């Protein structure tokens, strides 16, 4: 419980047995009273056992579904157990849980809050085609969401109750869908998206793709994902969820009306 | 003359193979129907390759054989597109099932002591190759 709200931290994990104990311990000390859920995305190592040993519930997928599938499972769990807020955190230690209170505070005025790099905090930099791709994405997504977004591919994000229900029913599974398309889908259905600057840490495991060819492929795929996200027909019943969200702007007073 | 023999034998063999797959319950009716129709249309062409010549000429195509070739490519394209669509749908369904299994398992582990293997890995799901089972 934080400020009377039941908060769940979702950690999608695929073969993260090494880094997971550190991340879970940090969350438990930084954020007492917050529940965690490790989504074991068909790991072949001891990910699920390590999570249990470190006192976190686990949802274990029978085989690998990718980040999108793991995240929808996380949101389905959050919805099923009636959580008010769900926060997505990578289990490789890139995301610093001490920023969670700031994400929570921003949820007062938004349905989906992104923890963004390049927004003043930290010194995370990229260059070349990958930078252009990120620039293009932030320009286009800023227009779609009608707010300034600098880091659209960040997996550090917080959702309110309506957003949880939305993502429990609809979460893209394709490449980059978990970050870009999910945000576009939410915005197109009328949810409010905002960002909060955060500093990212060096990832403890794995390496980012750095070669120019890979970066160009990334740019192309990102463009395609974006295009598809823009033209895809959203299931109509999901739009009602956004309308059920608490109104942000104070309603204009009707003077003299009955 | 040789062409007629090759194509007619092929046509008959394909028909027999479809029927055999159906008999062994390896093919769902909805797919079997498509292939049976295709087989029944194509088989006579094997025996009489020239029956489409007049239709082909009316369409501006040199011979019936070319028309069959063209129609065949279109047909194969449509069938594979349909299969891609089916695969997408099936993937979405198995995805939902996997999520459901994970949710149920986590609930059972929390509340009823569902056995978890020592190494923490998921038990291998039963493999089933029969369509009807």
CSV table of C-alpha atoms in Angstrom, one decimal, chain A residues 37 40 43-49 52-53 57-63 65-66 68-70 72-73 76-77 80-81 168 173, chain B residues 90-107 109-111 116-125:
chain,number,residue,atom,x,y,z
A,37,UNK,CA,5.0,-10.2,-9.4
A,40,UNK,CA,8.7,-16.0,-15.8
A,43,UNK,CA,12.8,-19.3,-18.7
A,44,UNK,CA,15.2,-22.3,-18.9
A,45,UNK,CA,17.2,-21.2,-15.8
A,46,UNK,CA,16.2,-20.9,-12.2
A,47,UNK,CA,14.3,-17.6,-12.6
A,48,UNK,CA,11.1,-18.8,-11.0
A,49,UNK,CA,12.8,-20.6,-8.1
A,52,UNK,CA,10.1,-17.6,-4.9
A,53,UNK,CA,13.2,-17.8,-2.7
A,57,UNK,CA,4.9,-14.4,-6.2
A,58,UNK,CA,5.6,-15.9,-9.7
A,59,UNK,CA,3.4,-16.3,-12.7
A,60,UNK,CA,5.1,-19.0,-14.8
A,61,UNK,CA,4.4,-19.2,-18.5
A,62,UNK,CA,4.6,-22.7,-19.9
A,63,UNK,CA,6.7,-21.4,-22.9
A,65,UNK,CA,5.7,-15.6,-25.2
A,66,UNK,CA,8.0,-12.5,-25.5
A,68,UNK,CA,4.2,-8.5,-24.8
A,69,UNK,CA,2.7,-11.8,-23.7
A,70,UNK,CA,4.5,-11.6,-20.3
A,72,UNK,CA,-0.4,-8.9,-20.6
A,73,UNK,CA,-0.1,-11.7,-18.1
A,76,UNK,CA,-4.2,-9.7,-16.1
A,77,UNK,CA,-2.8,-10.7,-12.7
A,80,UNK,CA,-7.6,-10.1,-11.2
A,81,UNK,CA,-6.2,-9.2,-7.8
A,168,UNK,CA,-5.2,-6.9,-19.4
A,173,UNK,CA,2.9,-8.9,-28.8
B,90,UNK,CA,-4.2,-20.0,-33.3
B,91,UNK,CA,-1.1,-18.2,-31.9
B,92,UNK,CA,-3.4,-15.7,-30.2
B,93,UNK,CA,-5.5,-18.5,-28.8
B,94,UNK,CA,-2.5,-20.5,-27.4
B,95,UNK,CA,-1.1,-17.3,-26.1
B,96,UNK,CA,-4.3,-16.6,-24.1
B,97,UNK,CA,-4.2,-20.2,-22.9
B,98,UNK,CA,-0.6,-20.0,-21.7
B,99,UNK,CA,-1.5,-16.8,-19.8
B,100,UNK,CA,-4.5,-18.5,-18.3
B,101,UNK,CA,-2.4,-21.5,-17.2
B,102,UNK,CA,0.2,-19.2,-15.7
B,103,UNK,CA,-2.5,-17.3,-13.7
B,104,UNK,CA,-4.1,-20.5,-12.5
B,105,UNK,CA,-0.8,-22.0,-11.5
B,106,UNK,CA,0.3,-18.9,-9.6
B,107,UNK,CA,-3.0,-18.9,-7.7
B,109,UNK,CA,0.9,-22.2,-5.7
B,110,UNK,CA,-0.1,-19.3,-3.4
B,111,UNK,CA,-3.2,-21.0,-1.9
B,116,UNK,CA,6.7,-26.7,-7.9
B,117,UNK,CA,9.7,-28.6,-9.3
B,118,UNK,CA,12.9,-28.0,-7.4
B,119,UNK,CA,14.7,-26.3,-10.2
B,120,UNK,CA,11.8,-23.9,-10.6
B,121,UNK,CA,11.2,-24.8,-14.3
B,122,UNK,CA,7.9,-25.4,-15.8
B,123,UNK,CA,6.8,-29.0,-16.3
B,124,UNK,CA,6.9,-30.0,-20.0
B,125,UNK,CA,3.4,-29.8,-21.4
